[in-house]
Amino acid sequence: MDSPPKLCSIAYISYLLLLLLCSLLFPVSSTTYSIATTSNYGTGKVSLQLYYESLCPYSANFIVNYLPKLFDDDLISIVDLRLVPYGNARVGRNDSITCQHGPNECLLNTVEACAINAWPELDVHFPFIYCIEYLVSKRKYTQWESCFEKLGLNPKPINECYHTELGKMLELKYAAETDNLEPPHKYVPWVVVDGKPLYEDYENFINYICEAYKGPVLPSACQASSISAI
């Protein structure tokens, strides 16, 4: 039997059952992120965009089990990471948004968009989004507000955002960006390195980052032994 695809296509809606495969995900409480503000590698960072939707199990798996590898060693110092929480949603009449996995996904997409807007620093909004997606992987996403306390974050800017037109405006902005991708996205997670989509090879994104980096010194994470281990 063929293995199921590791993505959420527009045609697939019922893959939440595959969250049972996520037993190896590591807990939020034991994960910290240190993001370098200075670097010895110059300013030529490699752009990394992740187009995803909050309740897609493959998006959650990628955020929880793969993206944290950026924070190993010194790799994050050469990467400009952007998260775009919209995915396979659709904009309808009067700018209404319908999400692939239902209203709860629309809510969490907006919450995560609000987090990126309220806390533009990666070392603040990424742990928050990671926390939510970890709960998604455990089918406990209704407990997402617990992430404020776990991370010591003030919920006020997020609550004020997703309860108002600001949250809607942010999602419409991400909708326009996602819908105008060239080539168009076919599924999520849709990972793009320096403008080039990785298609179904997205789990090997570190290899592509290392190949795209043109700085004077190769980070240790990009050494042959590190890539081989990955």
Short mmCIF file of C-alpha atoms in Angstrom, two decimals:
data_model
loop_
_atom_site.label_atom_id
_atom_site.label_comp_id
_atom_site.label_asym_id
_atom_site.label_seq_id
_atom_site.Cartn_x
_atom_site.Cartn_y
_atom_site.Cartn_z
CA MET A 1 0.00 0.00 0.00
CA ASP A 2 1.32 3.45 -0.83
CA SER A 3 2.10 5.77 2.06
CA PRO A 4 -0.29 8.73 2.47
CA PRO A 5 0.99 12.07 1.16
CA LYS A 6 2.84 14.27 3.66
CA LEU A 7 0.79 17.34 2.85
CA CYS A 8 -2.71 18.83 2.94
CA SER A 9 -3.96 19.30 -0.59
CA ILE A 10 -7.12 21.18 -1.40
CA ALA A 11 -8.78 17.84 -2.12
CA TYR A 12 -7.83 16.28 1.24
CA ILE A 13 -9.88 17.29 4.29
CA SER A 14 -9.89 14.25 6.61
CA TYR A 15 -6.22 13.73 7.46
CA LEU A 16 -6.46 14.81 11.08
CA LEU A 17 -6.47 11.15 12.05
CA LEU A 18 -2.83 11.03 11.02
CA LEU A 19 -1.94 13.06 14.06
CA LEU A 20 -1.53 9.71 15.76
CA LEU A 21 1.81 9.55 13.99
CA CYS A 22 3.08 12.55 15.91
CA SER A 23 4.04 10.72 19.12
CA LEU A 24 7.67 11.77 18.77
CA LEU A 25 6.96 15.51 18.99
CA PHE A 26 8.92 17.18 21.79
CA PRO A 27 7.10 19.24 24.46
CA VAL A 28 6.94 23.00 24.44
CA SER A 29 8.13 23.33 27.99
CA SER A 30 11.51 21.81 27.16
CA THR A 31 12.14 23.81 23.99
CA THR A 32 13.82 27.20 23.88
CA TYR A 33 15.01 29.23 20.94
CA SER A 34 18.02 31.48 20.76
CA ILE A 35 18.00 33.64 17.68
CA ALA A 36 21.18 35.44 16.74
CA THR A 37 20.84 39.16 16.20
CA THR A 38 24.35 39.40 14.79
CA SER A 39 26.16 37.08 12.46
CA ASN A 40 29.60 36.38 11.08
CA TYR A 41 28.14 35.29 7.76
CA GLY A 42 27.30 38.67 6.24
CA THR A 43 23.88 40.00 5.31
CA GLY A 44 23.08 37.67 2.40
CA LYS A 45 20.48 35.62 4.22
CA VAL A 46 18.51 32.88 2.51
CA SER A 47 14.76 33.53 2.46
CA LEU A 48 12.53 30.74 3.75
CA GLN A 49 8.75 31.06 3.50
CA LEU A 50 6.31 28.57 4.96
CA TYR A 51 2.75 28.75 3.60
CA TYR A 52 0.58 26.62 5.86
CA GLU A 53 -2.73 26.27 7.66
CA SER A 54 -3.03 25.80 11.38
CA LEU A 55 -5.00 22.54 11.58
CA CYS A 56 -3.28 20.67 8.77
CA PRO A 57 -1.46 17.78 10.51
CA TYR A 58 1.45 18.00 8.07
CA SER A 59 1.84 21.71 8.68
CA ALA A 60 1.85 21.07 12.43
CA ASN A 61 4.37 18.26 12.05
CA PHE A 62 6.68 20.44 9.96
CA ILE A 63 6.53 23.36 12.40
CA VAL A 64 7.07 21.17 15.45
CA ASN A 65 9.50 18.54 14.16
CA TYR A 66 11.41 20.22 11.34
CA LEU A 67 11.55 24.02 11.61
CA PRO A 68 13.24 23.90 15.05
CA LYS A 69 16.31 22.49 13.29
CA LEU A 70 16.93 26.05 12.13
CA PHE A 71 17.83 26.91 15.71
CA ASP A 72 20.46 24.21 15.99
CA ASP A 73 24.04 25.46 15.83
CA ASP A 74 24.18 28.68 13.82
CA LEU A 75 21.83 27.98 10.91
CA ILE A 76 19.21 30.59 11.86
CA SER A 77 21.85 33.31 11.44
CA ILE A 78 21.74 32.85 7.66
CA VAL A 79 17.97 32.43 7.28
CA ASP A 80 15.15 34.96 6.95
CA LEU A 81 12.10 32.92 8.03
CA ARG A 82 8.55 34.04 7.26
CA LEU A 83 5.40 32.18 8.29
CA VAL A 84 2.19 32.69 6.30
CA PRO A 85 -0.85 31.13 8.06
CA TYR A 86 -3.55 30.84 5.41
CA GLY A 87 -3.02 27.72 3.30
CA ASN A 88 -5.92 26.31 1.30
CA ALA A 89 -8.53 28.74 2.61
CA ARG A 90 -10.79 30.59 0.18
CA VAL A 91 -12.03 34.17 0.10
CA GLY A 92 -15.71 34.49 -0.80
CA ARG A 93 -18.30 37.22 -1.01
CA ASN A 94 -17.84 40.24 1.22
CA ASP A 95 -14.29 39.04 1.94
CA SER A 96 -15.56 36.09 3.96
CA ILE A 97 -12.93 33.38 4.48
CA THR A 98 -13.66 29.65 4.46
CA CYS A 99 -10.94 27.36 5.79
CA GLN A 100 -10.25 23.79 4.72
CA HIS A 101 -10.55 22.38 8.24
CA GLY A 102 -13.44 24.55 9.36
CA PRO A 103 -14.03 27.60 11.59
CA ASN A 104 -11.52 26.53 14.24
CA GLU A 105 -8.79 26.63 11.64
CA CYS A 106 -9.87 30.11 10.55
CA LEU A 107 -9.66 31.20 14.17
CA LEU A 108 -6.17 29.80 14.71
CA ASN A 109 -4.93 31.06 11.35
CA THR A 110 -6.00 34.54 12.46
CA VAL A 111 -4.54 34.12 15.94
CA GLU A 112 -1.18 33.15 14.47
CA ALA A 113 -1.34 36.02 11.96
CA CYS A 114 -2.04 38.37 14.86
CA ALA A 115 0.95 36.97 16.77
CA ILE A 116 3.26 37.66 13.83
CA ASN A 117 1.88 41.19 13.60
CA ALA A 118 1.97 41.92 17.34
CA TRP A 119 5.37 40.34 17.93
CA PRO A 120 7.36 40.69 14.70
CA GLU A 121 10.50 39.34 16.35
CA LEU A 122 10.97 35.72 15.36
CA ASP A 123 12.12 34.73 18.83
CA VAL A 124 8.70 35.80 20.19
CA HIS A 125 6.11 34.75 17.62
CA PHE A 126 7.73 31.47 16.59
CA PRO A 127 7.60 29.89 20.08
CA PHE A 128 3.96 30.96 20.35
CA ILE A 129 3.06 29.43 16.99
CA TYR A 130 5.10 26.35 17.84
CA CYS A 131 3.13 26.02 21.08
CA ILE A 132 -0.20 26.16 19.25
CA GLU A 133 0.90 23.69 16.59
CA TYR A 134 2.20 21.32 19.25
CA LEU A 135 -1.29 21.35 20.77
CA VAL A 136 -2.72 20.75 17.29
CA SER A 137 -0.51 17.68 16.95
CA LYS A 138 -1.92 16.38 20.24
CA ARG A 139 -5.49 17.22 19.24
CA LYS A 140 -5.67 19.72 22.08
CA TYR A 141 -5.82 22.87 19.99
CA THR A 142 -8.82 24.18 21.94
CA GLN A 143 -6.30 24.81 24.74
CA TRP A 144 -4.31 27.25 22.59
CA GLU A 145 -4.78 30.12 25.05
CA SER A 146 -2.62 28.21 27.55
CA CYS A 147 0.36 29.19 25.38
CA PHE A 148 0.20 32.75 26.74
CA GLU A 149 0.91 31.55 30.27
CA LYS A 150 3.44 28.94 29.21
CA LEU A 151 5.50 31.56 27.40
CA GLY A 152 4.83 34.50 29.68
CA LEU A 153 3.11 36.50 26.94
CA ASN A 154 0.44 39.17 27.31
CA PRO A 155 -2.74 37.96 25.55
CA LYS A 156 -4.18 41.46 25.14
CA PRO A 157 -2.69 42.34 21.71
CA ILE A 158 -3.76 39.00 20.28
CA ASN A 159 -7.27 39.15 21.70
CA GLU A 160 -7.72 42.70 20.45
CA CYS A 161 -6.47 41.67 17.02
CA TYR A 162 -8.52 38.57 16.25
CA HIS A 163 -11.70 40.04 17.72
CA THR A 164 -11.48 43.08 15.44
CA GLU A 165 -11.10 43.94 11.77
CA LEU A 166 -7.32 43.88 12.14
CA GLY A 167 -7.28 40.09 12.25
CA LYS A 168 -9.46 39.93 9.14
CA MET A 169 -7.21 42.40 7.32
CA LEU A 170 -4.12 40.35 8.16
CA GLU A 171 -5.70 37.16 6.84
CA LEU A 172 -6.83 38.89 3.65
CA LYS A 173 -3.26 40.10 3.18
CA TYR A 174 -1.97 36.54 3.54
CA ALA A 175 -4.74 35.32 1.23
CA ALA A 176 -3.58 37.68 -1.51
CA GLU A 177 0.04 36.66 -1.04
CA THR A 178 -0.76 32.93 -1.08
CA ASP A 179 -3.14 33.13 -4.04
CA ASN A 180 -0.57 35.05 -6.10
CA LEU A 181 2.29 32.62 -5.64
CA GLU A 182 4.17 31.71 -8.81
CA PRO A 183 4.05 28.86 -9.39
CA PRO A 184 0.71 28.52 -7.55
CA HIS A 185 0.77 26.45 -4.38
CA LYS A 186 -0.79 23.01 -4.69
CA TYR A 187 -0.96 21.95 -1.06
CA VAL A 188 0.40 22.75 2.37
CA PRO A 189 2.91 22.88 3.83
CA TRP A 190 4.27 24.81 0.85
CA VAL A 191 7.91 25.61 1.52
CA VAL A 192 9.80 28.15 -0.59
CA VAL A 193 13.56 28.73 -0.42
CA ASP A 194 14.87 31.85 -2.15
CA GLY A 195 11.75 32.00 -4.31
CA LYS A 196 11.82 28.34 -5.34
CA PRO A 197 9.14 25.94 -4.05
CA LEU A 198 10.42 22.62 -2.74
CA TYR A 199 7.23 20.72 -3.56
CA GLU A 200 7.11 17.34 -1.78
CA ASP A 201 10.81 17.50 -0.86
CA TYR A 202 10.10 20.17 1.74
CA GLU A 203 11.38 18.05 4.63
CA ASN A 204 14.87 18.45 3.17
CA PHE A 205 14.65 22.25 3.35
CA ILE A 206 17.97 22.56 5.16
CA ASN A 207 19.82 21.09 2.20
CA TYR A 208 18.27 23.73 -0.05
CA ILE A 209 19.14 26.52 2.38
CA CYS A 210 22.75 25.42 2.48
CA GLU A 211 22.91 25.18 -1.30
CA ALA A 212 21.37 28.65 -1.70
CA TYR A 213 23.63 30.39 0.81
CA LYS A 214 26.40 32.37 -0.90
CA GLY A 215 28.08 33.91 2.13
CA PRO A 216 31.81 33.80 2.77
CA VAL A 217 31.68 31.26 5.60
CA LEU A 218 29.55 28.12 5.53
CA PRO A 219 27.71 27.56 8.84
CA SER A 220 28.64 24.40 10.66
CA ALA A 221 25.09 23.10 10.21
CA CYS A 222 25.75 23.08 6.45
CA GLN A 223 28.91 21.00 6.63
CA ALA A 224 28.70 17.71 4.77
CA SER A 225 28.54 15.70 7.97
CA SER A 226 25.56 17.73 9.26
CA ILE A 227 23.60 17.40 6.01
CA SER A 228 24.36 13.69 5.87
CA ALA A 229 23.00 13.28 9.39
CA ILE A 230 19.81 15.09 8.39
#
